[in-house]
């Protein structure tokens, strides 16, 4: 396996920032990964595990080691009760796994169609969309500990999943590399089509199955979210903030058009896109970066912009939202 130096990452982060990695490697087997980390020089460097770079913001060149795992195997095992266990290597492109499963009539991942990124990155931020989260189907996450190079397996409960959160972003951050993820899918899975925009479009269809759900999700995403191949972006830049139900209701009394999403335990989520739009940021451009015109939660690089410019824009948005609504917006992307 070649270890590259001063490796360009422009094509490997969906913001399209023109930065370089001091060292860069693409292990395609556990042996290659272990041999890389058995060298103390590489083990002690700051590390970034890179999938498709769809949730990362590089502020400048990275003076460490970027590892892009290329474990590409997909296996399936039939289980009783119409269930099937799928295991996929960390390097598999997330949407190609979803397409494969939908084509085989294995249900459970279809609401997560079209999300950029790789299988290995999916559990880290517990990717979610259109009423589903990847935690709903994950049974096991396999990883290599970087200190001992031992294989470590996490059950679903071990992963500490939360909204855009997991133990891999917390206690295990930078201490392991995910190699494989297993999912329990079903040929009899119940469709999950409660999400407002999804159910509205599906209602008009004569037949609804997982293929129709996938196609409809892809259609909604195309209308709302910019394609990183055309405009640099990393999907939602901020998380939807959670506030107390009392705060949410008070806000709704002032703004009756606002939809809030109760999450139980006296809390509710407020759509960050709505807060940002109310502050007048939707569609605004600042130099080479800006706020997307169809989804205010998405910050974009129109070309030639930098991570620092995006961070300055993000800080200005956070300040506006804090001043007007007294709500703190937390970033969803990982800043390197
Ligand atoms: N809204 C606005 N203005 C905007 C954007 C949204 O008022 O500019 C309002 C909408 O009218 C709607 C509500 O906000 O009432 C929710 O909007 P939407 O359905 O577009 O979803 P979101 O909360 O903005 C979340 C995820 C997305 C995911 C969608 C669909 C987060 C941080 N983002 O966005 O995930 O695709 O739901 O389920 O939770 C990502 O993580 O990168 C991502 C794109």
Tab-separated table of N, CA and C in Angstrom, residues 102-213:
chain	number	residue	atom	x	y	z
A	102	UNK	N	-32.433	-2.379	-1.716
A	102	UNK	CA	-33.775	-2.147	-2.271
A	102	UNK	C	-33.989	-3.069	-3.475
A	103	UNK	N	-32.969	-3.232	-4.315
A	103	UNK	CA	-33.092	-4.106	-5.495
A	103	UNK	C	-33.351	-5.567	-5.093
A	104	UNK	N	-32.805	-5.957	-3.926
A	104	UNK	CA	-33.016	-7.335	-3.448
A	104	UNK	C	-34.319	-7.471	-2.662
A	105	UNK	N	-35.057	-6.358	-2.541
A	105	UNK	CA	-36.303	-6.316	-1.744
A	105	UNK	C	-36.054	-6.509	-0.252
A	106	UNK	N	-34.902	-6.050	0.215
A	106	UNK	CA	-34.604	-6.062	1.644
A	106	UNK	C	-34.906	-4.660	2.187
A	107	UNK	N	-35.911	-4.581	3.023
A	107	UNK	CA	-36.357	-3.273	3.490
A	107	UNK	C	-35.689	-2.837	4.779
A	108	UNK	N	-35.624	-1.526	4.986
A	108	UNK	CA	-35.110	-0.967	6.231
A	108	UNK	C	-34.214	0.239	6.009
A	109	UNK	N	-33.570	0.295	4.826
A	109	UNK	CA	-32.636	1.408	4.587
A	109	UNK	C	-33.188	2.434	3.593
A	110	UNK	N	-34.355	2.139	2.980
A	110	UNK	CA	-34.820	2.947	1.840
A	110	UNK	C	-35.031	4.430	2.166
A	111	UNK	N	-35.434	4.753	3.417
A	111	UNK	CA	-35.624	6.176	3.755
A	111	UNK	C	-34.297	6.933	3.765
A	112	UNK	N	-33.198	6.173	3.862
A	112	UNK	CA	-31.874	6.816	3.927
A	112	UNK	C	-31.220	6.856	2.546
A	113	UNK	N	-32.043	6.774	1.503
A	113	UNK	CA	-31.526	6.839	0.124
A	113	UNK	C	-30.885	8.188	-0.136
A	114	UNK	N	-29.832	8.150	-0.937
A	114	UNK	CA	-29.249	9.395	-1.459
A	114	UNK	C	-28.357	10.150	-0.491
A	115	UNK	N	-28.123	9.607	0.712
A	115	UNK	CA	-27.244	10.325	1.648
A	115	UNK	C	-25.802	10.120	1.191
A	116	UNK	N	-25.058	11.221	0.996
A	116	UNK	CA	-23.662	11.047	0.601
A	116	UNK	C	-22.866	10.398	1.728
A	117	UNK	N	-21.743	9.752	1.397
A	117	UNK	CA	-20.887	9.190	2.446
A	117	UNK	C	-20.698	7.700	2.285
A	118	UNK	N	-19.946	7.115	3.211
A	118	UNK	CA	-19.647	5.690	3.143
A	118	UNK	C	-20.303	4.948	4.311
A	119	UNK	N	-20.303	3.634	4.200
A	119	UNK	CA	-20.871	2.785	5.251
A	119	UNK	C	-20.149	3.013	6.579
A	120	UNK	N	-18.831	3.153	6.536
A	120	UNK	CA	-18.060	3.311	7.771
A	120	UNK	C	-18.381	4.601	8.502
A	121	UNK	N	-18.805	5.615	7.765
A	121	UNK	CA	-19.113	6.908	8.391
A	121	UNK	C	-20.534	6.928	8.947
A	122	UNK	N	-21.403	6.054	8.420
A	122	UNK	CA	-22.832	6.132	8.756
A	122	UNK	C	-23.120	6.054	10.265
A	123	UNK	N	-22.495	5.082	10.997
A	123	UNK	CA	-22.824	5.016	12.428
A	123	UNK	C	-22.243	6.175	13.237
A	124	UNK	N	-21.171	6.796	12.744
A	124	UNK	CA	-20.487	7.816	13.552
A	124	UNK	C	-21.461	8.936	13.897
A	125	UNK	N	-22.151	9.450	12.881
A	125	UNK	CA	-23.107	10.516	13.194
A	125	UNK	C	-24.545	9.992	13.137
A	126	UNK	N	-24.714	8.683	13.161
A	126	UNK	CA	-26.058	8.098	13.126
A	126	UNK	C	-26.892	8.818	12.068
A	127	UNK	N	-26.505	8.634	10.799
A	127	UNK	CA	-27.168	9.361	9.703
A	127	UNK	C	-28.675	9.132	9.783
A	128	UNK	N	-29.408	10.172	9.431
A	128	UNK	CA	-30.859	10.086	9.521
A	128	UNK	C	-31.512	10.966	8.481
A	129	UNK	N	-32.684	10.538	8.026
A	129	UNK	CA	-33.468	11.359	7.101
A	129	UNK	C	-34.851	10.740	6.931
A	130	UNK	N	-35.830	11.592	6.680
A	130	UNK	CA	-37.197	11.167	6.345
A	130	UNK	C	-37.742	10.121	7.317
A	131	UNK	N	-37.555	10.406	8.598
A	131	UNK	CA	-38.180	9.591	9.640
A	131	UNK	C	-37.399	8.353	10.047
A	132	UNK	N	-36.199	8.142	9.487
A	132	UNK	CA	-35.411	6.957	9.856
A	132	UNK	C	-34.010	7.374	10.279
A	133	UNK	N	-33.396	6.544	11.082
A	133	UNK	CA	-31.989	6.737	11.439
A	133	UNK	C	-31.302	5.394	11.253
A	134	UNK	N	-30.008	5.430	10.982
A	134	UNK	CA	-29.310	4.181	10.705
A	134	UNK	C	-29.277	3.287	11.944
A	135	UNK	N	-29.408	3.869	13.127
A	135	UNK	CA	-29.441	3.068	14.365
A	135	UNK	C	-30.625	2.088	14.390
A	136	UNK	N	-31.660	2.367	13.592
A	136	UNK	CA	-32.848	1.503	13.597
A	136	UNK	C	-32.549	0.118	13.021
A	137	UNK	N	-31.483	-0.013	12.221
A	137	UNK	CA	-31.200	-1.306	11.571
A	137	UNK	C	-29.818	-1.874	11.916
A	138	UNK	N	-28.929	-1.057	12.484
A	138	UNK	CA	-27.573	-1.558	12.777
A	138	UNK	C	-27.623	-2.605	13.887
A	139	UNK	N	-26.925	-3.739	13.648
A	139	UNK	CA	-26.822	-4.740	14.718
A	139	UNK	C	-25.424	-4.758	15.319
A	140	UNK	N	-24.421	-4.418	14.477
A	140	UNK	CA	-23.042	-4.479	14.995
A	140	UNK	C	-22.123	-3.559	14.187
A	141	UNK	N	-21.187	-2.945	14.892
A	141	UNK	CA	-20.147	-2.148	14.236
A	141	UNK	C	-18.809	-2.770	14.613
A	142	UNK	N	-18.022	-3.086	13.595
A	142	UNK	CA	-16.701	-3.696	13.851
A	142	UNK	C	-15.619	-2.642	13.582
A	143	UNK	N	-14.612	-2.619	14.441
A	143	UNK	CA	-13.572	-1.604	14.291
A	143	UNK	C	-12.232	-2.161	14.743
A	144	UNK	N	-11.168	-1.431	14.421
A	144	UNK	CA	-9.828	-1.769	14.907
A	144	UNK	C	-9.420	-0.698	15.913
A	145	UNK	N	-9.018	-1.130	17.086
A	145	UNK	CA	-8.479	-0.173	18.077
A	145	UNK	C	-7.110	0.268	17.615
A	146	UNK	N	-6.861	1.557	17.624
A	146	UNK	CA	-5.576	2.025	17.101
A	146	UNK	C	-4.434	1.813	18.087
A	147	UNK	N	-4.746	1.660	19.400
A	147	UNK	CA	-3.662	1.452	20.361
A	147	UNK	C	-3.151	0.012	20.329
A	148	UNK	N	-4.082	-0.963	20.298
A	148	UNK	CA	-3.671	-2.374	20.392
A	148	UNK	C	-3.787	-3.114	19.067
A	149	UNK	N	-4.434	-2.497	18.081
A	149	UNK	CA	-4.725	-3.106	16.772
A	149	UNK	C	-5.629	-4.328	16.891
A	150	UNK	N	-6.341	-4.418	18.015
A	150	UNK	CA	-7.301	-5.519	18.181
A	150	UNK	C	-8.627	-5.151	17.528
A	151	UNK	N	-9.342	-6.206	17.117
A	151	UNK	CA	-10.692	-5.986	16.593
A	151	UNK	C	-11.633	-5.804	17.773
A	152	UNK	N	-12.534	-4.836	17.635
A	152	UNK	CA	-13.497	-4.588	18.712
A	152	UNK	C	-14.876	-4.499	18.066
A	153	UNK	N	-15.859	-5.146	18.700
A	153	UNK	CA	-17.209	-5.177	18.126
A	153	UNK	C	-18.180	-4.478	19.073
A	154	UNK	N	-19.001	-3.619	18.512
A	154	UNK	CA	-19.993	-2.882	19.293
A	154	UNK	C	-21.379	-3.368	18.906
A	155	UNK	N	-22.174	-3.770	19.892
A	155	UNK	CA	-23.580	-4.088	19.599
A	155	UNK	C	-24.296	-2.753	19.402
A	156	UNK	N	-25.536	-2.805	18.962
A	156	UNK	CA	-26.306	-1.571	18.776
A	156	UNK	C	-26.328	-0.765	20.090
A	157	UNK	N	-26.575	-1.463	21.203
A	157	UNK	CA	-26.669	-0.748	22.486
A	157	UNK	C	-25.331	-0.128	22.881
A	158	UNK	N	-24.215	-0.806	22.533
A	158	UNK	CA	-22.879	-0.266	22.868
A	158	UNK	C	-22.593	1.049	22.141
A	159	UNK	N	-23.275	1.266	21.013
A	159	UNK	CA	-22.910	2.405	20.152
A	159	UNK	C	-23.342	3.752	20.721
A	160	UNK	N	-24.201	3.749	21.735
A	160	UNK	CA	-24.636	5.008	22.357
A	160	UNK	C	-25.247	5.968	21.352
A	161	UNK	N	-26.116	5.452	20.486
A	161	UNK	CA	-26.673	6.291	19.437
A	161	UNK	C	-27.608	7.356	19.985
A	162	UNK	N	-27.524	8.538	19.415
A	162	UNK	CA	-28.464	9.618	19.703
A	162	UNK	C	-28.668	10.388	18.414
A	163	UNK	N	-29.373	11.504	18.485
A	163	UNK	CA	-29.600	12.317	17.287
A	163	UNK	C	-28.253	12.848	16.755
A	164	UNK	N	-27.851	12.379	15.592
A	164	UNK	CA	-26.570	12.723	14.951
A	164	UNK	C	-25.393	12.522	15.921
A	165	UNK	N	-25.476	11.451	16.705
A	165	UNK	CA	-24.462	11.252	17.735
A	165	UNK	C	-24.261	9.757	18.003
A	166	UNK	N	-23.063	9.420	18.451
A	166	UNK	CA	-22.748	8.042	18.845
A	166	UNK	C	-21.484	8.079	19.697
A	167	UNK	N	-21.150	6.911	20.246
A	167	UNK	CA	-19.936	6.785	21.056
A	167	UNK	C	-18.679	7.019	20.202
A	168	UNK	N	-18.823	6.852	18.867
A	168	UNK	CA	-17.672	7.036	17.968
A	168	UNK	C	-17.314	8.519	17.800
A	169	UNK	N	-18.259	9.404	18.162
A	169	UNK	CA	-17.974	10.847	18.131
A	169	UNK	C	-17.563	11.329	19.513
A	170	UNK	N	-17.744	10.450	20.514
A	170	UNK	CA	-17.506	10.853	21.909
A	170	UNK	C	-16.295	10.092	22.465
A	171	UNK	N	-16.563	9.096	23.347
A	171	UNK	CA	-15.467	8.427	24.068
A	171	UNK	C	-14.448	7.758	23.133
A	172	UNK	N	-14.897	7.264	21.973
A	172	UNK	CA	-13.982	6.540	21.081
A	172	UNK	C	-13.447	7.416	19.946
A	173	UNK	N	-13.701	8.718	20.010
A	173	UNK	CA	-13.264	9.607	18.924
A	173	UNK	C	-11.750	9.485	18.693
A	174	UNK	N	-11.361	9.261	17.456
A	174	UNK	CA	-9.948	9.149	17.048
A	174	UNK	C	-9.204	7.978	17.693
A	175	UNK	N	-9.924	7.038	18.286
A	175	UNK	CA	-9.245	5.912	18.943
A	175	UNK	C	-9.446	4.611	18.191
A	176	UNK	N	-10.279	4.654	17.154
A	176	UNK	CA	-10.488	3.428	16.371
A	176	UNK	C	-10.841	3.760	14.935
A	177	UNK	N	-10.809	2.742	14.120
A	177	UNK	CA	-11.218	2.894	12.729
A	177	UNK	C	-12.281	1.851	12.424
A	178	UNK	N	-13.415	2.290	11.992
A	178	UNK	CA	-14.513	1.354	11.697
A	178	UNK	C	-14.183	0.592	10.416
A	179	UNK	N	-14.349	-0.733	10.468
A	179	UNK	CA	-14.008	-1.559	9.310
A	179	UNK	C	-15.246	-2.169	8.641
A	180	UNK	N	-16.279	-2.443	9.443
A	180	UNK	CA	-17.445	-3.143	8.890
A	180	UNK	C	-18.690	-2.811	9.711
A	181	UNK	N	-19.841	-2.745	9.030
A	181	UNK	CA	-21.097	-2.489	9.742
A	181	UNK	C	-22.112	-3.551	9.315
A	182	UNK	N	-22.857	-4.101	10.294
A	182	UNK	CA	-23.878	-5.109	9.991
A	182	UNK	C	-25.265	-4.557	10.303
A	183	UNK	N	-26.222	-4.979	9.473
A	183	UNK	CA	-27.590	-4.469	9.565
A	183	UNK	C	-28.562	-5.637	9.551
A	184	UNK	N	-29.686	-5.489	10.238
A	184	UNK	CA	-30.757	-6.484	10.121
A	184	UNK	C	-31.870	-5.856	9.295
A	185	UNK	N	-32.106	-6.427	8.101
A	185	UNK	CA	-33.152	-5.917	7.212
A	185	UNK	C	-34.237	-6.981	7.098
A	186	UNK	N	-35.299	-6.649	6.379
A	186	UNK	CA	-36.410	-7.601	6.326
A	186	UNK	C	-37.111	-7.556	4.977
A	187	UNK	N	-37.563	-8.737	4.526
A	187	UNK	CA	-38.343	-8.762	3.288
A	187	UNK	C	-39.797	-8.395	3.581
A	188	UNK	N	-40.124	-8.317	4.853
A	188	UNK	CA	-41.509	-7.993	5.236
A	188	UNK	C	-41.558	-6.662	5.979
A	189	UNK	N	-40.556	-5.824	5.774
A	189	UNK	CA	-40.465	-4.665	6.672
A	189	UNK	C	-41.646	-3.730	6.460
A	190	UNK	N	-42.060	-3.136	7.561
A	190	UNK	CA	-43.169	-2.181	7.516
A	190	UNK	C	-42.630	-0.882	6.937
A	191	UNK	N	-43.390	-0.276	6.052
A	191	UNK	CA	-42.910	0.985	5.487
A	191	UNK	C	-42.976	2.075	6.550
A	192	UNK	N	-42.018	2.973	6.494
A	192	UNK	CA	-41.965	4.083	7.441
A	192	UNK	C	-42.174	5.362	6.620
A	193	UNK	N	-43.449	5.757	6.518
A	193	UNK	CA	-43.736	6.881	5.595
A	193	UNK	C	-44.543	7.980	6.288
A	194	UNK	N	-44.231	8.186	7.570
A	194	UNK	CA	-44.951	9.228	8.313
A	194	UNK	C	-44.433	10.632	8.000
A	195	UNK	N	-43.157	10.736	7.606
A	195	UNK	CA	-42.542	12.069	7.416
A	195	UNK	C	-43.387	12.864	6.429
A	196	UNK	N	-43.728	14.079	6.848
A	196	UNK	CA	-44.717	14.884	6.134
A	196	UNK	C	-44.524	14.940	4.612
A	197	UNK	N	-43.360	15.411	4.174
A	197	UNK	CA	-43.170	15.625	2.729
A	197	UNK	C	-43.182	14.287	1.987
A	198	UNK	N	-42.719	13.230	2.640
A	198	UNK	CA	-42.678	11.906	2.016
A	198	UNK	C	-44.100	11.353	1.854
A	199	UNK	N	-44.904	11.430	2.924
A	199	UNK	CA	-46.243	10.845	2.847
A	199	UNK	C	-47.093	11.590	1.825
A	200	UNK	N	-46.910	12.904	1.738
A	200	UNK	CA	-47.708	13.682	0.764
A	200	UNK	C	-47.463	13.191	-0.651
A	201	UNK	N	-46.198	12.987	-1.011
A	201	UNK	CA	-45.885	12.562	-2.382
A	201	UNK	C	-46.299	11.115	-2.634
A	202	UNK	N	-46.152	10.269	-1.603
A	202	UNK	CA	-46.461	8.848	-1.799
A	202	UNK	C	-47.966	8.592	-1.929
A	203	UNK	N	-48.755	9.460	-1.278
A	203	UNK	CA	-50.216	9.281	-1.317
A	203	UNK	C	-50.740	9.189	-2.747
A	204	UNK	N	-50.088	9.923	-3.648
A	204	UNK	CA	-50.572	9.989	-5.033
A	204	UNK	C	-50.228	8.728	-5.829
A	205	UNK	N	-49.467	7.799	-5.232
A	205	UNK	CA	-49.009	6.643	-6.017
A	205	UNK	C	-49.961	5.455	-5.878
A	206	UNK	N	-50.159	4.725	-6.964
A	206	UNK	CA	-51.086	3.586	-6.896
A	206	UNK	C	-50.555	2.450	-6.016
A	207	UNK	N	-49.211	2.265	-6.034
A	207	UNK	CA	-48.635	1.161	-5.257
A	207	UNK	C	-47.446	1.726	-4.489
A	208	UNK	N	-47.315	1.346	-3.238
A	208	UNK	CA	-46.181	1.863	-2.460
A	208	UNK	C	-45.385	0.705	-1.881
A	209	UNK	N	-44.135	0.599	-2.297
A	209	UNK	CA	-43.208	-0.378	-1.738
A	209	UNK	C	-41.889	0.316	-1.472
A	210	UNK	N	-40.875	-0.440	-1.088
A	210	UNK	CA	-39.611	0.209	-0.721
A	210	UNK	C	-38.965	0.898	-1.930
A	211	UNK	N	-39.207	0.375	-3.145
A	211	UNK	CA	-38.659	1.023	-4.348
A	211	UNK	C	-39.259	2.422	-4.529
A	212	UNK	N	-40.579	2.530	-4.301
A	212	UNK	CA	-41.251	3.833	-4.439
A	212	UNK	C	-40.767	4.794	-3.350
A	213	UNK	N	-40.545	4.244	-2.147
A	213	UNK	CA	-40.045	5.109	-1.061
A	213	UNK	C	-38.671	5.648	-1.455
